[in-house]
mmCIF file of C-alpha atoms and ligand atoms in Angstrom:
data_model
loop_
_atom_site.group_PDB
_atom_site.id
_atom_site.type_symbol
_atom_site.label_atom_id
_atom_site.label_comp_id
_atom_site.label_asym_id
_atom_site.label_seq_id
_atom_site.Cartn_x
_atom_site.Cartn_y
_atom_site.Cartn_z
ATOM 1 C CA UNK A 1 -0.221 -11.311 13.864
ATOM 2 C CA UNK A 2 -0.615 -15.420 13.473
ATOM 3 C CA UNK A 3 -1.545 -16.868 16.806
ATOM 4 C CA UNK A 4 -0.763 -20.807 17.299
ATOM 5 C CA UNK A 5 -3.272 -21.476 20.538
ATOM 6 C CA UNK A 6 -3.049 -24.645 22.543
ATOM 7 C CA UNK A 7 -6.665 -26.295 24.688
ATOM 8 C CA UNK A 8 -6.402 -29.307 27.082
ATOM 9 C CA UNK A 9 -8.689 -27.963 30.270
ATOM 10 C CA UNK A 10 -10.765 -31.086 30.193
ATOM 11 C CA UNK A 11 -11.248 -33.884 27.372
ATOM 12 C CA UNK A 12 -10.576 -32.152 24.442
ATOM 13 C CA UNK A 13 -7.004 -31.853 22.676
ATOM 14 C CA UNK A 14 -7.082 -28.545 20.669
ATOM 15 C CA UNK A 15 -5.095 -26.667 18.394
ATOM 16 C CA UNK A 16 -5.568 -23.575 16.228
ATOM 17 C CA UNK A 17 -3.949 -21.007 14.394
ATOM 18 C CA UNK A 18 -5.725 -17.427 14.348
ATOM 19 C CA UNK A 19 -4.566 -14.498 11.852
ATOM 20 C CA UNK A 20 -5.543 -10.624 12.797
ATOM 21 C CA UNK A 21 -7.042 -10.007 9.658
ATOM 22 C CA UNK A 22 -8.010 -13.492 8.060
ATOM 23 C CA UNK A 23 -9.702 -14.971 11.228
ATOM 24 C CA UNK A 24 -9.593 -18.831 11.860
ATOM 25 C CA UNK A 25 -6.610 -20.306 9.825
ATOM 26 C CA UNK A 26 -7.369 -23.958 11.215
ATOM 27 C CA UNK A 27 -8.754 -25.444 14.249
ATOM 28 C CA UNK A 28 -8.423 -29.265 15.555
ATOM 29 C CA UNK A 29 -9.928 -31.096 18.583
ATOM 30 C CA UNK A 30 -9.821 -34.359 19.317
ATOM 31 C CA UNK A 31 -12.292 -35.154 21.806
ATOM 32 C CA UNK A 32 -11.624 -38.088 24.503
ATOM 33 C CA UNK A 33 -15.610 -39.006 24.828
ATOM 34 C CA UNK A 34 -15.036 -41.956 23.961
ATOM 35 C CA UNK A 35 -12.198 -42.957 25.994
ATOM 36 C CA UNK A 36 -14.366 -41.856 29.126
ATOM 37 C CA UNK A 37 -17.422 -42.997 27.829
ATOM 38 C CA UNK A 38 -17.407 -46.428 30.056
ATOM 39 C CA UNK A 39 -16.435 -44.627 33.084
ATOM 40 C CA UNK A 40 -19.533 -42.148 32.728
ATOM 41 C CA UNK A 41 -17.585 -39.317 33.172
ATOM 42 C CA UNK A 42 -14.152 -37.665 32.387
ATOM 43 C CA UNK A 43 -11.603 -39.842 34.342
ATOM 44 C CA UNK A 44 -8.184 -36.896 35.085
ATOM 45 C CA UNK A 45 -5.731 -39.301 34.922
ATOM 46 C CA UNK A 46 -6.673 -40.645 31.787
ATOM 47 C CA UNK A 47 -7.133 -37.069 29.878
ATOM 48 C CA UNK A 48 -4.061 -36.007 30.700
ATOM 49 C CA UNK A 49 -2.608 -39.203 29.276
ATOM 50 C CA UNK A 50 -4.705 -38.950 26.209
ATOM 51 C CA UNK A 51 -3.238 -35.292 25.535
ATOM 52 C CA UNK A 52 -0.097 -36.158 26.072
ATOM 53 C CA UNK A 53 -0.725 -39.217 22.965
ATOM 54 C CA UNK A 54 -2.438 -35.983 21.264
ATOM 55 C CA UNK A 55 -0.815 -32.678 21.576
ATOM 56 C CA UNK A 56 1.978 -33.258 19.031
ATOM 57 C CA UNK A 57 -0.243 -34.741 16.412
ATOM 58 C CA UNK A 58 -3.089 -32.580 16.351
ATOM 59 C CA UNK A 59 -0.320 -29.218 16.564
ATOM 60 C CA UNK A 60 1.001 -30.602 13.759
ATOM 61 C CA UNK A 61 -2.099 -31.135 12.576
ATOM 62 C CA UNK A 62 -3.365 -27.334 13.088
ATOM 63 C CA UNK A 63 -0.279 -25.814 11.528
ATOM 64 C CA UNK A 64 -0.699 -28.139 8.422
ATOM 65 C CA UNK A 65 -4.302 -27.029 7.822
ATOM 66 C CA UNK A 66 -3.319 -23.334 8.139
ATOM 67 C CA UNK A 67 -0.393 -23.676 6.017
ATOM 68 C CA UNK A 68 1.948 -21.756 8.250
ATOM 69 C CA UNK A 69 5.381 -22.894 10.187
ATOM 70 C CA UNK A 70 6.054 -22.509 13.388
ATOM 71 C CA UNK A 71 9.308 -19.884 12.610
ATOM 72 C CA UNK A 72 5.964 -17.383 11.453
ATOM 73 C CA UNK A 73 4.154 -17.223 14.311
ATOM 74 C CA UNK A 74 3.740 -14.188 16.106
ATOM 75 C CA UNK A 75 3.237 -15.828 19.643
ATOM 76 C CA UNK A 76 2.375 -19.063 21.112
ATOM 77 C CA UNK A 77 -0.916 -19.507 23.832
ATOM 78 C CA UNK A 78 -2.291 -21.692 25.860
ATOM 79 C CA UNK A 79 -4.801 -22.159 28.100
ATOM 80 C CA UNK A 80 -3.284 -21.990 31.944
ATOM 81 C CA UNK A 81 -6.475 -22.155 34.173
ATOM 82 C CA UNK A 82 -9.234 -23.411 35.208
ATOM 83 C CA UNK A 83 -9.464 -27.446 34.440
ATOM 84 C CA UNK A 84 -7.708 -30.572 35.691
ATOM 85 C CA UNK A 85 -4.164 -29.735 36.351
ATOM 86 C CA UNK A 86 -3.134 -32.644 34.774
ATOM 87 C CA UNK A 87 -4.634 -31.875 31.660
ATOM 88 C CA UNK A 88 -3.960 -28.420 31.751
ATOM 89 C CA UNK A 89 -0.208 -29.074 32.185
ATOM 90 C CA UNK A 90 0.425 -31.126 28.910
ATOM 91 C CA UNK A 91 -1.230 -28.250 26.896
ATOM 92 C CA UNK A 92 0.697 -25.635 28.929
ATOM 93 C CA UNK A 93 3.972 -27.002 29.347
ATOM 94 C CA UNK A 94 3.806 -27.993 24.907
ATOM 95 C CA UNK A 95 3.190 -23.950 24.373
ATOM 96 C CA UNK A 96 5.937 -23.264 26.892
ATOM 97 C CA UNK A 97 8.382 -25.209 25.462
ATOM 98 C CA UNK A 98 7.695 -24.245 22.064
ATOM 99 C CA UNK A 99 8.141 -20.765 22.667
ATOM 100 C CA UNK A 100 10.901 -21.636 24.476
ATOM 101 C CA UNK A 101 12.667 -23.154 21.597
ATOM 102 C CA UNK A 102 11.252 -20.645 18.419
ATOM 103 C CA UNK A 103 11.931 -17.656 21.001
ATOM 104 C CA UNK A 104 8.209 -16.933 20.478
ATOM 105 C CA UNK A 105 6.206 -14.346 23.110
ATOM 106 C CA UNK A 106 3.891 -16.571 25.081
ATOM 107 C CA UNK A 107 0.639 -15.653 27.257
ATOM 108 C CA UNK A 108 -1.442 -18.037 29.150
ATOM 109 C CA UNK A 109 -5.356 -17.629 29.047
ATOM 110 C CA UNK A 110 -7.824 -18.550 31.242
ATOM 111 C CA UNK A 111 -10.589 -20.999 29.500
ATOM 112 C CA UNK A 112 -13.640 -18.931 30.405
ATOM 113 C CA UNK A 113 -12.020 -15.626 28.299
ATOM 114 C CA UNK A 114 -11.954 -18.140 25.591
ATOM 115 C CA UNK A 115 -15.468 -18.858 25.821
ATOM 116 C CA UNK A 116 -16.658 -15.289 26.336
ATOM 117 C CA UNK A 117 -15.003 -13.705 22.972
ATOM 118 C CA UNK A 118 -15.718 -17.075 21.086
ATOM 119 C CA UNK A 119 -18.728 -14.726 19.401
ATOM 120 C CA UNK A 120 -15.809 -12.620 17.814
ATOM 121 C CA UNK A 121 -14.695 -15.606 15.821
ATOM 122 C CA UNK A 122 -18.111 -15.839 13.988
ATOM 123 C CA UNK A 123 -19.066 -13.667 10.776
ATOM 124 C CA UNK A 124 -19.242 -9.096 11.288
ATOM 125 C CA UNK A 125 -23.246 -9.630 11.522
ATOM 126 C CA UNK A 126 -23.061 -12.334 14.354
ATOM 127 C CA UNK A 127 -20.517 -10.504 16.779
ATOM 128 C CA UNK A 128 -21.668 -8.784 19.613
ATOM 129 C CA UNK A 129 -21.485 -5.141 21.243
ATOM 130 C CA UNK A 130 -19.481 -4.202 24.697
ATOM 131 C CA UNK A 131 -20.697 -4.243 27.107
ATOM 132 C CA UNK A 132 -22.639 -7.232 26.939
ATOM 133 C CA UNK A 133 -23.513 -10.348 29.009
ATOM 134 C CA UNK A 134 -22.414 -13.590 28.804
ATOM 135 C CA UNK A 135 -23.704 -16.979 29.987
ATOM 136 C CA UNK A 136 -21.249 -20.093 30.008
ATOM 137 C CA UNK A 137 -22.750 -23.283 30.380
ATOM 138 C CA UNK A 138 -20.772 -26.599 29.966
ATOM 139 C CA UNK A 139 -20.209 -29.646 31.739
ATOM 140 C CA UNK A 140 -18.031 -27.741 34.157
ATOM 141 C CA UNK A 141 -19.131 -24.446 34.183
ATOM 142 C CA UNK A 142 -22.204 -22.958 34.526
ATOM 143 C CA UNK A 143 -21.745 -18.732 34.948
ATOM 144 C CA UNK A 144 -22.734 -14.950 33.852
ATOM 145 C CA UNK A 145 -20.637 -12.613 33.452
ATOM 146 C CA UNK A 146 -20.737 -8.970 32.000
ATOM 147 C CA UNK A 147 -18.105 -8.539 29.911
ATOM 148 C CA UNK A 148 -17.257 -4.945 29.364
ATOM 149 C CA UNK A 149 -14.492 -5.035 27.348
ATOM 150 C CA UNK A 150 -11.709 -6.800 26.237
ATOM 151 C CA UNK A 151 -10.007 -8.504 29.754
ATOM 152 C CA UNK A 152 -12.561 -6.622 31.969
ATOM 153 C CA UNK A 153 -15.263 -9.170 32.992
ATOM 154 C CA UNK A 154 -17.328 -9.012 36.011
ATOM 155 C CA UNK A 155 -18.893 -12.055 37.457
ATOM 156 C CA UNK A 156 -22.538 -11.697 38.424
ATOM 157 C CA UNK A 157 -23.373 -15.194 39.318
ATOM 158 C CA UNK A 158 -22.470 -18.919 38.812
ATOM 159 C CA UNK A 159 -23.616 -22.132 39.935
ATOM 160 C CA UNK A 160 -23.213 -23.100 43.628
ATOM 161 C CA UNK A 161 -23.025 -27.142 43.035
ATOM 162 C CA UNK A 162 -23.205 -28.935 39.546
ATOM 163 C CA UNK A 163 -22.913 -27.285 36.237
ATOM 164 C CA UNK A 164 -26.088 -27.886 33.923
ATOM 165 C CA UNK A 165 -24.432 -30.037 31.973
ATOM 166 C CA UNK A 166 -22.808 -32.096 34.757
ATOM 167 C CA UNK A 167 -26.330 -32.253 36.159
ATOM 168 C CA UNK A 168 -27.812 -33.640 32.814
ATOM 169 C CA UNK A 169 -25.323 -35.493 31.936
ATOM 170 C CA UNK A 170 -25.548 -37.448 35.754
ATOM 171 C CA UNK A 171 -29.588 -37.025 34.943
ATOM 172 C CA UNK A 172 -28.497 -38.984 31.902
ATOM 173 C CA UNK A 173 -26.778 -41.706 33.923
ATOM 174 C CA UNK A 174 -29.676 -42.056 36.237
ATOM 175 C CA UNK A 175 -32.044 -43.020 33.018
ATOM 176 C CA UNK A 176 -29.564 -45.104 31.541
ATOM 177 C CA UNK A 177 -28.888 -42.810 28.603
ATOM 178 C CA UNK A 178 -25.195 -42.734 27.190
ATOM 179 C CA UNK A 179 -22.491 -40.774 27.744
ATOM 180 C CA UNK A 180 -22.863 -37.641 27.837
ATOM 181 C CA UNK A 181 -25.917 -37.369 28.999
ATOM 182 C CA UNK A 182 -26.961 -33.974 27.605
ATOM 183 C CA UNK A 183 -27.048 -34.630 23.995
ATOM 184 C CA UNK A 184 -28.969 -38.305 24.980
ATOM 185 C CA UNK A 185 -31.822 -36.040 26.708
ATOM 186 C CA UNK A 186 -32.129 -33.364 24.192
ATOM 187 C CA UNK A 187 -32.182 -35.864 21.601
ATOM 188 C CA UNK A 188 -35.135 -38.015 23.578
ATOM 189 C CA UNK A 189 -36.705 -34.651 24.197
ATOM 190 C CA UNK A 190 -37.175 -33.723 20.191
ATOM 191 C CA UNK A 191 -38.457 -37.216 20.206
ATOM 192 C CA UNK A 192 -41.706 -36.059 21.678
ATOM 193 C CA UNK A 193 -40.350 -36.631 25.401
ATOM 194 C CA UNK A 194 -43.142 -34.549 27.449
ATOM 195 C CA UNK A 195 -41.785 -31.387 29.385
ATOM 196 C CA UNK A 196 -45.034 -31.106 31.136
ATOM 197 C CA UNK A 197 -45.130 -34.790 32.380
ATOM 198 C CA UNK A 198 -43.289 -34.094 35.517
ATOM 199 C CA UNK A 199 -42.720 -31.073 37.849
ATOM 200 C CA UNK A 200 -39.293 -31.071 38.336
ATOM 201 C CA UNK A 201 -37.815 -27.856 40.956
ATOM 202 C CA UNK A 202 -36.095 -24.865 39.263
ATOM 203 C CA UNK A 203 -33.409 -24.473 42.021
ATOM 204 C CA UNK A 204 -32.591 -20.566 43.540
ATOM 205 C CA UNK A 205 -35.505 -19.709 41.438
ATOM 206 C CA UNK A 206 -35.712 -16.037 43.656
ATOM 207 C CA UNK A 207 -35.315 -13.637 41.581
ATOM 208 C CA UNK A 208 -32.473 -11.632 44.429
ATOM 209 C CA UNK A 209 -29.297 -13.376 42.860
ATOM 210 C CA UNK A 210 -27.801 -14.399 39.681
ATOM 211 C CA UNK A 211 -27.018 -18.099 40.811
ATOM 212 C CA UNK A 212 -27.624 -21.527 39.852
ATOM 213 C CA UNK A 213 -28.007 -24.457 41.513
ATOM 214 C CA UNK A 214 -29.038 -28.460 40.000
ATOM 215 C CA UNK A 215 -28.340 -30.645 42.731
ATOM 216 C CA UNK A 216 -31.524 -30.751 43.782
ATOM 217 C CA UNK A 217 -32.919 -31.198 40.578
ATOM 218 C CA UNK A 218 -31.061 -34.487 40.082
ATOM 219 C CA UNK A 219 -32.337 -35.655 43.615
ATOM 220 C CA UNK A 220 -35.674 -34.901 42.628
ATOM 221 C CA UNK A 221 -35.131 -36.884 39.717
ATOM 222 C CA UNK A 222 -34.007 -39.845 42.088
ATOM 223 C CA UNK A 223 -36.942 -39.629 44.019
ATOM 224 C CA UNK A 224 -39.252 -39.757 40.999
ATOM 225 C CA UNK A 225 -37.984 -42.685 39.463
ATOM 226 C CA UNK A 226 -38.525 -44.423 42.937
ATOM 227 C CA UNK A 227 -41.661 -42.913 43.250
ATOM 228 C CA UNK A 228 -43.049 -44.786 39.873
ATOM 229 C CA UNK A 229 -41.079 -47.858 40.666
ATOM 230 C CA UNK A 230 -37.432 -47.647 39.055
ATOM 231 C CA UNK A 231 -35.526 -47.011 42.437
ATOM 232 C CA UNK A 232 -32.513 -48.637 41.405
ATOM 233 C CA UNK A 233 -31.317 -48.091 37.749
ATOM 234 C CA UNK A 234 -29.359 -51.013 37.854
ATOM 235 C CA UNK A 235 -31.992 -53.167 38.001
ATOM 236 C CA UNK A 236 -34.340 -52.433 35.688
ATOM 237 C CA UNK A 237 -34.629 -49.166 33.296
ATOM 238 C CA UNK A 238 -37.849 -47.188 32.954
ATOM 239 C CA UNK A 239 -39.644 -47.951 29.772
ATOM 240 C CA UNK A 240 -38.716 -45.994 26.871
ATOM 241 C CA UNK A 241 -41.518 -43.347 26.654
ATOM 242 C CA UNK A 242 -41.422 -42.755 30.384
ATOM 243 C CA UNK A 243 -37.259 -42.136 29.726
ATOM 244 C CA UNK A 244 -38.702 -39.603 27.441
ATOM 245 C CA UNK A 245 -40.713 -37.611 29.394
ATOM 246 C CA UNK A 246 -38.763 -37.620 32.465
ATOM 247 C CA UNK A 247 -35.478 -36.314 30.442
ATOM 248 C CA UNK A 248 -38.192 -33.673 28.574
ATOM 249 C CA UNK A 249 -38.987 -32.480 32.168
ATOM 250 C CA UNK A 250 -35.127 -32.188 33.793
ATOM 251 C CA UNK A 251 -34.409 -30.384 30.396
ATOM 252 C CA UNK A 252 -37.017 -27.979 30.722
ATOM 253 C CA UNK A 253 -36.211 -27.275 34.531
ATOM 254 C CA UNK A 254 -32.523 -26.652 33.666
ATOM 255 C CA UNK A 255 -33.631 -24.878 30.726
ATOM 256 C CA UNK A 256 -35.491 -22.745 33.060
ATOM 257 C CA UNK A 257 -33.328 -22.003 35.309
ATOM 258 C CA UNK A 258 -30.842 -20.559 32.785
ATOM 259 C CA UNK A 259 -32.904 -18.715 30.601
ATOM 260 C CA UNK A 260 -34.796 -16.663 33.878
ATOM 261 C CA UNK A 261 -31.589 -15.692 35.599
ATOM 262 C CA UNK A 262 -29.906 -14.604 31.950
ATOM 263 C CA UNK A 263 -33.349 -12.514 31.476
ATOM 264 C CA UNK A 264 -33.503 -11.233 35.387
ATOM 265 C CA UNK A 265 -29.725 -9.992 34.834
ATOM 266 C CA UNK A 266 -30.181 -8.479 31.616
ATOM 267 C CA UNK A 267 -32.964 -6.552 33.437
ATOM 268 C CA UNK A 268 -30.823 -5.647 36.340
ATOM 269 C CA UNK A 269 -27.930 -5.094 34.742
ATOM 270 C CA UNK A 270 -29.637 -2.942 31.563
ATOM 271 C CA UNK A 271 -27.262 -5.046 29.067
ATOM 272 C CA UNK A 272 -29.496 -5.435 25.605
ATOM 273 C CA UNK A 273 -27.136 -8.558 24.466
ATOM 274 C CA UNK A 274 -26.838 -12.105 25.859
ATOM 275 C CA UNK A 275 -23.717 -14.017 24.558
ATOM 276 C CA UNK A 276 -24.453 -18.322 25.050
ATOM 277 C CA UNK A 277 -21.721 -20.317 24.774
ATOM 278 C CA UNK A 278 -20.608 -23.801 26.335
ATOM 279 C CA UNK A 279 -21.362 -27.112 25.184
ATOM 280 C CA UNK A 280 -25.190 -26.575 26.637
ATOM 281 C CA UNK A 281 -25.864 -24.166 24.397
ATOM 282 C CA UNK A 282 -26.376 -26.111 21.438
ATOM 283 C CA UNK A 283 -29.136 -27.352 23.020
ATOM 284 C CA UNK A 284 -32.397 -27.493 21.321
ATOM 285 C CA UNK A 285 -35.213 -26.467 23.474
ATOM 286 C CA UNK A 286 -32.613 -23.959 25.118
ATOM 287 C CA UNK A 287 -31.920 -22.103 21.700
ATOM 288 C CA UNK A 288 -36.080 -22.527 21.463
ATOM 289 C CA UNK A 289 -37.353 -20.719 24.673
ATOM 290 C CA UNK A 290 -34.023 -18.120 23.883
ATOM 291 C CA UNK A 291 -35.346 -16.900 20.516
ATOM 292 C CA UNK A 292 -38.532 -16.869 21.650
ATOM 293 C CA UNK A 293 -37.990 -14.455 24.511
ATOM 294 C CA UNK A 294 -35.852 -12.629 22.151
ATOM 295 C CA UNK A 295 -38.697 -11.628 19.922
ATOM 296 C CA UNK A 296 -40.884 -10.789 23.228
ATOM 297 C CA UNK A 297 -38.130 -8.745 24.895
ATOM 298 C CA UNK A 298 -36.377 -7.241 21.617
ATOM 299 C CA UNK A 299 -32.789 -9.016 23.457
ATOM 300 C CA UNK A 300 -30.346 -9.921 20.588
ATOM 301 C CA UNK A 301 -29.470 -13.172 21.713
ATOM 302 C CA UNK A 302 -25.974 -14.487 19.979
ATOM 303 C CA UNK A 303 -25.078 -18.334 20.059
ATOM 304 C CA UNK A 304 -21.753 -18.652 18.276
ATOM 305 C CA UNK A 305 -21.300 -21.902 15.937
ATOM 306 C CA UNK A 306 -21.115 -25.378 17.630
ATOM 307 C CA UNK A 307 -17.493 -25.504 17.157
ATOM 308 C CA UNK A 308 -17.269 -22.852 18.583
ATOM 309 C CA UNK A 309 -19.430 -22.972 21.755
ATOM 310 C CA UNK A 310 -17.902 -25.873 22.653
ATOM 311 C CA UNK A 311 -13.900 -26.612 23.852
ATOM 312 C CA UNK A 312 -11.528 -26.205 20.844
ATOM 313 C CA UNK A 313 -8.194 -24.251 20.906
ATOM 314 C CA UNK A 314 -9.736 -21.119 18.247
ATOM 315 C CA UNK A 315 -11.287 -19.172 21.298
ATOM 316 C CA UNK A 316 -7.938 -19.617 23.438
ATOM 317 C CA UNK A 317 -6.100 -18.880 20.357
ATOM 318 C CA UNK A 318 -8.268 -15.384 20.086
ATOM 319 C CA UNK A 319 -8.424 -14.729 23.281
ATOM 320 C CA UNK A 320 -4.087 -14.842 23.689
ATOM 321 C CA UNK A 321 -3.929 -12.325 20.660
ATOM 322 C CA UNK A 322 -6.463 -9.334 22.440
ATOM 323 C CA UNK A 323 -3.480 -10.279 25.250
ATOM 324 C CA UNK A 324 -0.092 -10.376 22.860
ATOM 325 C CA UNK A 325 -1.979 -7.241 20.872
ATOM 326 C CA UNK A 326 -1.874 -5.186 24.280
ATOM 327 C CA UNK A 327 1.972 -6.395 25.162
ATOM 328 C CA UNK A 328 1.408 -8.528 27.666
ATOM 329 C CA UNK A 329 3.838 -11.465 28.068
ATOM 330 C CA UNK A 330 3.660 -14.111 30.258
ATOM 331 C CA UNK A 331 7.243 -15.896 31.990
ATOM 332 C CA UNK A 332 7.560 -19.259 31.351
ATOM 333 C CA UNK A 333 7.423 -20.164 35.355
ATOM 334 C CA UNK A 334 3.869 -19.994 34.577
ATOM 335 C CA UNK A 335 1.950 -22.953 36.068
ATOM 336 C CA UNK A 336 -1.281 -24.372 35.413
ATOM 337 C CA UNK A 337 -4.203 -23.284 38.208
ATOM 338 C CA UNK A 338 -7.501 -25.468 38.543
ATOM 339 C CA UNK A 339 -9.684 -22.475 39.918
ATOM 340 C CA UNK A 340 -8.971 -19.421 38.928
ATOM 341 C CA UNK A 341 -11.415 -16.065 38.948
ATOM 342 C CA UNK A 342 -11.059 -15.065 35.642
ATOM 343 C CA UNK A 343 -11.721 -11.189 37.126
ATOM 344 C CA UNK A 344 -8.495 -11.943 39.096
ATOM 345 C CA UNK A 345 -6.427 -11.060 35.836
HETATM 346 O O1 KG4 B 1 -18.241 -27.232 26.506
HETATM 347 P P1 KG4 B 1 -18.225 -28.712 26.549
HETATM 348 O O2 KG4 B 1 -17.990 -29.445 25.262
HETATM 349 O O3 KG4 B 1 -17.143 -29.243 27.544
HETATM 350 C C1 KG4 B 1 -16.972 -28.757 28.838
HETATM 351 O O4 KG4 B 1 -17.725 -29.189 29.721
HETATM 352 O O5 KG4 B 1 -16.084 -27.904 29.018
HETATM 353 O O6 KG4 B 1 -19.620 -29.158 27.193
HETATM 354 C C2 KG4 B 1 -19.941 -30.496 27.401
HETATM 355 C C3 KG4 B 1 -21.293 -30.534 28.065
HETATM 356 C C4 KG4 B 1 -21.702 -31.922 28.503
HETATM 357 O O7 KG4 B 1 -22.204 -31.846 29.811
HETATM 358 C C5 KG4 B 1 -22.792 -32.296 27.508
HETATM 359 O O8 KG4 B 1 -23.743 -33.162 28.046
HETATM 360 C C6 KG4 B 1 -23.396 -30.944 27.203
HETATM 361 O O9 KG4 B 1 -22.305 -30.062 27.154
HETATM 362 N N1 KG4 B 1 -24.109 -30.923 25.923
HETATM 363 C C7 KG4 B 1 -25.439 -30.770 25.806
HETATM 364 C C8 KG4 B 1 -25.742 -30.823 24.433
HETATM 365 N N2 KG4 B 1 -24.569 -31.008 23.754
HETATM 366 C C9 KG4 B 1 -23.588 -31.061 24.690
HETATM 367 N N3 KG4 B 1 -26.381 -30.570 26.724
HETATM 368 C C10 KG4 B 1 -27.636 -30.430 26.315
HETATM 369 N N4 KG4 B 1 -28.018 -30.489 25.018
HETATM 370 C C11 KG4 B 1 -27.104 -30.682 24.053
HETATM 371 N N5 KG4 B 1 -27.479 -30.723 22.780
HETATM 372 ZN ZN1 ZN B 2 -15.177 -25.057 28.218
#
């Protein structure tokens, strides 16, 4: 089977092509960062108007790369749910139509399916074992699941305010870092930033539940900069090596928090295999404190490839084939859902 798979959750316009037996045929993102860059955050309005200036070109662009025409596909996907309807839509209603017109069979799939089989895409060695669990952590989403198979997931716990990303990415604001924050902090962090320097709060630390929470953290973080003087960021910024030690310490609290809840549900839950993916995960001192408690605990611990972990249109593209493999079609009345629990399938 060749899979054409369509991605527009958030700011990134994807396309790939997947074969059965030869794997990733091509796979193209554009990503909008830029374009919501001076807003400090993804604007909806705007991404869906950027995918709609993107879809056709970077489809094209995906089919080129793969060297296959549409009239050989074996089924047309896209992702349906969750994201910002807007965006969604544009990605959606493109598959839809194209289906439409090559008679195709389509299937919609949820985002977070993509990011769970992701690993599957990467080399025999690097793929993981059912059952096994998985931690998502992006700028939107910030959950574990155990996935037992193929479209069986169950969700043990997930954030109950701001993503980790979301919350370093505002922490990134807050120290007048660029957009996105995350990569800014991780970057300032390898550049001797102090973790130690500051206490920051590991929020639902307990260890009686598997969720999240970082909206404290980022008040802390408010209070701390008015506490040594920089109350109002935009006034005056902090001095460069106290920007570096304060994002060193909100790293290692998020860092933290993810890494004890993934190793208190792995303990609970008996799994011997944590799955990272997300944009988050290709951070440094994150993929650090996970390989180290990998060697204590004997956990394999599998971070798929950066362009894979974070949104591109392969994973959704995957993801739609386990679907199309099994028969399942999806009717073209299908709309595009912001939340969505992906064990509602
Ligand atoms: O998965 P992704 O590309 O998009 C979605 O949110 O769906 O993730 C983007 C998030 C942003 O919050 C960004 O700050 C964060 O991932 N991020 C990082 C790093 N690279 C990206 N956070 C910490 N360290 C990084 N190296
Ligand atoms: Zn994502």
């Amino acid at each position: 089977m060749i899979i054409l798979g369509i991605e527009s959750s958030c700011d990134e316009t994807a396309a790939a092509v997947y074969h059965e037996s030869a794997g990733i045929l091509s796979s193209v993102v554009r990503s909008q960062i830029a374009d919501h860059a001076p807003y400090g955050g993804v604007i909806p309005e705007l991404a869906a108007r950027k995918h709609i200036e993107a879809i056709v070109p970077i489809t094209e662009e995906a089919l080129k790369r793969a060297d296959v025409s549409l009239d050989t596909l074996d089924g047309i996907v896209a992702t349906f749910a969750p994201g910002l309807v807007g965006a969604l839509l544009v990605g959606l209603s493109f598959a839809k139509a194209l289906a439409w017109a090559q008679k195709k069979p389509f299937v919609g799939v949820h985002h977070l399916e993509g990011h769970l089989l992701s690993p599957f895409l990467g080399s025999e060695e690097d793929r993981p074992h059912f059952p096994f669990l998985g931690l998502i952590v992006s700028g939107g989403h910030t959950s574990l699941y155990k996935v037992i198979d193929y479209g069986r997931y169950e969700l043990l716990g997930k954030t109950v305010d701001d993503a980790a990303g979301e919350a370093l990415d505002k922490a990134g604001k807050l120290l007048g870092l660029p957009y996105p924050g995350g990569i800014a902090i991780d970057k300032l962090s390898q550049e001797g930033g102090n973790p130690k320097a500051y206490d920051f709060p590991i929020g639902l630390n307990q260890r009686d539940n598997f969720n999240f929470s970082f909206s404290g953290l980022k008040t802390a973080l408010v209070y701390t900069l008015k506490k040594v003087g920089y109350g109002n960021p935009s006034k005056t910024l902090p001095p460069k090596e106290l920007v570096r030690d304060l994002a060193a310490s909100f790293q290692e609290a998020v860092v933290q928090a993810l890494v004890r809840k993934a190793f208190f549900a792995l303990e609970e839950t008996g799994l011997q295999e944590l799955v990272v993916t997300g944009g988050v995960a290709a951070n440094s001192r994150l993929r650090e404190v996970l390989e180290r408690k990998s060697r204590k605990t004997g956990i394999r611990i599998i971070i798929p490839d950066k362009t894979l972990c974070t949104d591109n249109a392969a994973m959704i593209a995957y993801a739609g084939f386990t679907r199309l493999k099994k028969g399942q079609r999806d009717p073209f009345s299908l709309n595009a859902v912001s939340r969505l629990a992906l064990e509602s399938l």
